[in-house]
Short mmCIF file of C-alpha atoms in Angstrom, two decimals:
data_model
loop_
_atom_site.label_atom_id
_atom_site.label_comp_id
_atom_site.label_asym_id
_atom_site.label_seq_id
_atom_site.Cartn_x
_atom_site.Cartn_y
_atom_site.Cartn_z
CA MET A 188 140.34 168.37 85.57
CA PRO A 189 141.64 165.63 87.49
CA TYR A 190 142.47 161.84 86.77
CA LEU A 191 142.94 159.23 89.21
CA GLN A 192 145.14 156.26 88.47
CA ARG A 193 143.64 152.75 89.97
CA ASP A 194 145.67 149.51 89.14
CA GLY A 195 146.84 151.07 85.92
CA VAL A 196 143.50 152.67 84.67
CA ARG A 197 143.16 156.24 84.56
CA ILE A 198 139.50 157.47 85.92
CA TYR A 199 138.36 160.87 84.75
CA TYR A 200 136.35 162.90 87.36
CA GLU A 201 135.59 166.61 87.71
CA VAL A 202 134.65 168.74 91.21
CA HIS A 203 132.62 171.42 90.90
CA GLY A 204 131.91 173.88 94.01
CA ASP A 205 132.93 173.38 97.03
CA ALA A 206 130.46 173.29 99.95
CA ALA A 207 129.19 170.29 102.02
CA PRO A 208 127.39 168.14 101.43
CA ALA A 209 129.24 166.34 98.59
CA ILE A 210 127.01 165.10 95.87
CA LEU A 211 128.44 162.44 93.54
CA LEU A 212 126.62 161.11 90.43
CA THR A 213 127.16 158.54 88.17
CA HIS A 214 126.32 158.28 84.48
CA GLY A 215 124.31 155.56 82.74
CA PHE A 216 125.81 152.87 79.90
CA THR A 217 126.67 154.91 76.82
CA GLU A 218 126.74 158.27 78.87
CA SER A 219 129.36 159.80 80.33
CA GLY A 220 129.72 162.50 83.33
CA ALA A 221 128.93 165.04 80.77
CA MET A 222 125.15 164.21 80.82
CA TRP A 223 124.73 165.80 84.01
CA THR A 224 125.70 169.35 82.07
CA PRO A 225 122.41 170.72 83.01
CA GLN A 226 123.02 170.22 86.71
CA ILE A 227 126.55 171.59 87.56
CA GLU A 228 125.30 175.00 87.74
CA ALA A 229 122.45 174.61 89.97
CA LEU A 230 123.59 171.88 92.09
CA SER A 231 127.36 173.25 92.53
CA ALA A 232 126.35 176.66 93.63
CA SER A 233 125.57 175.47 97.39
CA HIS A 234 127.23 171.79 97.08
CA ARG A 235 130.30 170.04 95.96
CA LEU A 236 129.36 167.97 92.92
CA ILE A 237 131.32 165.32 91.66
CA LEU A 238 130.70 163.92 87.98
CA TRP A 239 133.01 161.17 86.56
CA ASP A 240 133.30 158.73 83.68
CA MET A 241 132.99 155.25 84.18
CA ARG A 242 135.77 152.75 82.83
CA GLY A 243 135.12 152.68 78.75
CA HIS A 244 133.19 155.62 78.74
CA GLY A 245 134.20 159.49 77.84
CA ARG A 246 137.48 160.28 79.14
CA SER A 247 138.26 157.71 81.26
CA ASP A 248 140.55 154.75 79.93
CA TYR A 249 139.29 152.12 77.87
CA PRO A 250 141.06 149.14 79.20
CA ASP A 251 141.74 146.08 76.54
CA GLU A 252 141.08 143.35 79.30
CA PRO A 253 137.23 142.33 79.72
CA GLY A 254 138.08 141.60 83.42
CA ALA A 255 138.93 145.18 83.98
CA TYR A 256 135.26 145.70 83.84
CA SER A 257 132.75 144.81 86.61
CA GLU A 258 130.48 145.86 89.11
CA ALA A 259 133.06 145.38 91.70
CA GLN A 260 135.54 147.62 90.11
CA THR A 261 133.12 150.36 89.40
CA VAL A 262 132.17 150.23 93.11
CA GLU A 263 135.89 150.48 93.97
CA ASP A 264 136.45 153.52 91.21
CA ILE A 265 133.73 155.26 93.34
CA ARG A 266 135.46 154.76 96.52
CA ALA A 267 138.89 156.02 95.16
CA ILE A 268 137.51 159.30 94.06
CA LEU A 269 135.86 159.92 97.54
CA ASP A 270 138.99 158.67 99.05
CA THR A 271 141.04 161.20 96.27
CA GLU A 272 138.94 164.16 97.36
CA HIS A 273 139.23 163.15 101.36
CA ILE A 274 135.33 162.63 101.58
CA ASP A 275 134.02 160.47 104.12
CA ARG A 276 130.51 160.37 103.70
CA ALA A 277 128.50 162.06 100.35
CA ILE A 278 125.05 161.87 98.56
CA VAL A 279 125.59 159.13 95.89
CA GLY A 280 123.27 159.26 92.83
CA GLY A 281 123.21 157.86 89.10
CA MET A 282 121.03 157.53 86.17
CA SER A 283 120.31 153.88 84.96
CA LEU A 284 123.28 151.63 85.16
CA GLY A 285 124.86 154.64 87.38
CA GLY A 286 122.12 154.17 89.77
CA TYR A 287 122.45 150.48 89.84
CA MET A 288 126.15 150.98 90.56
CA SER A 289 125.17 153.71 93.23
CA LEU A 290 123.01 151.06 95.02
CA ALA A 291 125.86 148.24 94.53
CA PHE A 292 128.39 151.01 96.28
CA TYR A 293 125.94 151.56 99.08
CA ARG A 294 125.64 147.82 99.50
CA ARG A 295 129.85 147.50 99.93
CA TYR A 296 129.97 150.91 101.69
CA PRO A 297 126.95 152.05 103.62
CA GLU A 298 129.03 154.21 105.99
CA ARG A 299 130.28 156.25 102.98
CA VAL A 300 126.60 157.29 101.87
CA SER A 301 124.84 160.04 103.34
CA ALA A 302 121.49 159.68 100.99
CA LEU A 303 121.04 158.36 97.77
CA ILE A 304 119.47 159.55 94.21
CA LEU A 305 118.43 157.23 92.10
CA VAL A 306 116.90 158.15 88.33
CA ASP A 307 115.56 155.91 85.63
CA THR A 308 117.07 153.05 87.22
CA GLY A 309 116.36 149.43 87.98
CA PRO A 310 117.98 147.48 91.14
CA GLY A 311 118.27 144.12 88.96
CA MET A 312 116.18 141.07 88.96
CA LYS A 313 115.33 138.14 91.47
CA ASN A 314 114.17 135.72 88.67
CA ASP A 315 116.88 134.06 87.14
CA GLU A 316 115.05 134.07 83.87
CA ALA A 317 114.58 137.43 83.79
CA ARG A 318 117.92 138.30 84.53
CA GLU A 319 119.29 135.64 82.19
CA ALA A 320 117.13 137.83 79.49
CA TRP A 321 118.35 141.31 80.69
CA ASN A 322 122.11 139.61 80.07
CA GLN A 323 121.29 138.50 76.76
CA TRP A 324 120.17 141.63 75.71
CA ALA A 325 123.44 143.43 77.16
CA LEU A 326 125.30 140.96 75.02
CA GLY A 327 123.60 141.97 72.22
CA CYS A 328 124.60 145.55 72.56
CA ALA A 329 128.18 144.58 72.52
CA ASP A 330 127.75 142.55 69.38
CA GLN A 331 126.23 145.52 67.87
CA LEU A 332 128.91 147.76 69.24
CA ARG A 333 131.25 145.60 67.58
CA GLU A 334 129.74 145.45 64.43
CA GLN A 335 128.67 149.00 64.01
CA GLY A 336 131.19 151.18 66.36
CA LEU A 337 129.89 154.26 67.66
CA ASP A 338 127.04 154.61 64.96
CA PHE A 339 125.10 152.22 67.18
CA LEU A 340 124.53 154.87 69.70
CA ASP A 341 122.13 156.38 67.09
CA VAL A 342 119.71 153.60 67.50
CA ILE A 343 120.33 152.40 70.99
CA GLY A 344 117.53 154.55 72.68
CA GLU A 345 117.18 157.85 74.77
CA ARG A 346 120.44 159.84 75.02
CA SER A 347 121.62 162.97 76.84
CA GLY A 348 123.33 164.38 73.81
CA TYR A 349 125.96 165.90 75.77
CA SER A 350 128.29 162.55 75.92
CA GLU A 351 131.19 161.56 73.64
CA HIS A 352 133.56 158.45 73.46
CA ARG A 353 136.79 157.79 71.68
CA ALA A 354 135.85 154.33 70.47
CA ALA A 355 133.44 151.59 70.89
CA SER A 356 135.72 149.02 72.62
CA GLY A 357 135.32 150.44 76.14
CA LEU A 358 131.55 150.40 75.85
CA VAL A 359 131.83 146.71 74.18
CA ASN A 360 133.55 145.60 77.58
CA ALA A 361 131.29 147.55 79.68
CA ALA A 362 128.44 146.18 78.43
CA THR A 363 129.79 142.89 78.98
CA GLY A 364 131.38 143.05 82.43
CA MET A 365 129.18 145.91 83.69
CA LEU A 366 125.74 146.19 82.28
CA THR A 367 125.29 142.10 82.74
CA GLN A 368 124.24 141.28 86.20
CA GLN A 369 125.60 138.44 88.23
CA GLY A 370 122.85 137.84 90.69
CA PRO A 371 120.08 139.24 92.91
CA HIS A 372 122.30 140.72 95.45
CA VAL A 373 121.39 144.28 94.79
CA ILE A 374 117.79 143.74 94.82
CA ASN A 375 117.70 141.96 98.04
CA SER A 376 119.54 144.51 99.43
CA LEU A 377 116.74 147.21 99.29
CA PRO A 378 115.34 146.78 102.44
CA ASP A 379 118.38 147.28 104.19
CA ILE A 380 118.88 150.74 102.83
CA ALA A 381 118.91 153.01 105.97
CA VAL A 382 119.51 156.47 104.30
CA PRO A 383 116.91 158.82 102.42
CA THR A 384 116.13 157.97 99.00
CA LEU A 385 114.98 159.80 96.22
CA LEU A 386 113.72 158.27 93.03
CA ILE A 387 113.10 159.90 89.91
CA VAL A 388 111.67 158.62 86.90
CA GLY A 389 110.29 160.15 83.60
CA GLU A 390 106.61 159.15 82.93
CA ASN A 391 107.48 157.88 79.36
CA ASP A 392 110.40 155.85 80.43
CA LYS A 393 108.06 152.84 80.58
CA PRO A 394 110.54 150.01 81.02
CA PHE A 395 111.73 151.69 84.38
CA LEU A 396 108.16 152.88 85.82
CA GLN A 397 107.71 149.57 87.49
CA ALA A 398 111.32 149.21 89.01
CA MET A 399 111.11 152.56 90.34
CA GLU A 400 107.52 151.99 91.92
CA TYR A 401 108.93 148.65 93.46
CA MET A 402 112.33 150.43 94.94
CA GLU A 403 109.58 152.86 96.56
CA ARG A 404 107.99 149.99 98.33
CA LYS A 405 111.18 148.24 99.12
CA ILE A 406 113.44 150.86 100.46
CA PRO A 407 112.31 152.34 104.01
CA ASP A 408 112.92 155.88 103.37
CA ALA A 409 112.18 156.47 99.55
CA LYS A 410 110.13 159.18 97.83
CA ARG A 411 109.23 158.32 94.03
CA LEU A 412 108.78 161.52 91.69
CA VAL A 413 107.43 160.85 88.29
CA PHE A 414 108.31 163.59 86.00
CA ALA A 415 105.75 164.21 82.98
CA ASP A 416 107.14 164.98 79.69
CA ALA A 417 110.29 163.29 80.31
CA GLY A 418 112.03 159.68 79.38
CA HIS A 419 114.99 157.91 80.32
CA VAL A 420 117.15 161.10 80.83
CA ALA A 421 114.71 162.74 83.08
CA ASN A 422 117.42 165.02 84.46
CA VAL A 423 117.96 166.37 80.88
CA ASP A 424 114.29 166.27 79.66
CA GLN A 425 113.16 168.18 82.95
CA ALA A 426 116.47 169.80 84.08
CA ALA A 427 114.58 172.56 86.30
CA ARG A 428 112.37 170.37 87.71
CA PHE A 429 114.95 167.93 88.68
CA ASN A 430 117.47 170.50 90.05
CA GLU A 431 114.68 171.85 92.08
CA ALA A 432 113.91 168.28 93.28
CA VAL A 433 117.15 167.42 94.17
CA LEU A 434 118.10 170.46 95.96
CA GLU A 435 114.82 170.35 97.93
CA PHE A 436 115.73 166.70 99.15
CA VAL A 437 119.45 167.50 100.03
CA ALA A 438 118.12 170.54 102.18
CA ARG A 439 115.71 167.74 103.95
#
């Protein structure tokens, strides 16, 4: 499984299958590319599936410098993976924070994206007070990770059960530099998305139901699916239905 080096930081990624179009999926906060394990067999049979670990997560590096973690750095990591694999355009998607970063990547490099897949994702906040409340929650997660280490992952909420991390330090910096949001630029860009977009949300993922409905209204060519008996990790809770929905979407 390959790594790429970007500005001294090693980014782990793996490729399954080799058929076009390529699908690149980004995990959520405190997860890793391993959260997509239930998708590997189904999606790689007919597509080139790329999974990766954001910096501070899983098998990628955990830089000590807080400045190494940001939305912009994550967007450039995605670009570097596509460049390394000589992929001009891909279907780009992600879950939660990974979905937000997919939207940010489209905003910066729309020519590199042929479609979007957003899972249990929010597009950020227009309201400054709401964004500040979110940022305070993210910084609170960072404080808890400093105090409790990886034990905090047992209480943070729904997780896939597939992801592992070497230390809490990377998650602390990721919470501070990547989970916090700096403005409404991503949510304001939704009407400009000009590619087909699949939205998948678990019916029990109450904090994200409204956000996904909002994106369906704002993104011109968006289709939203609500999965029964699924929460924040809908791709795991309803893996077979998720895989079927993605393959149907890609075929379209």
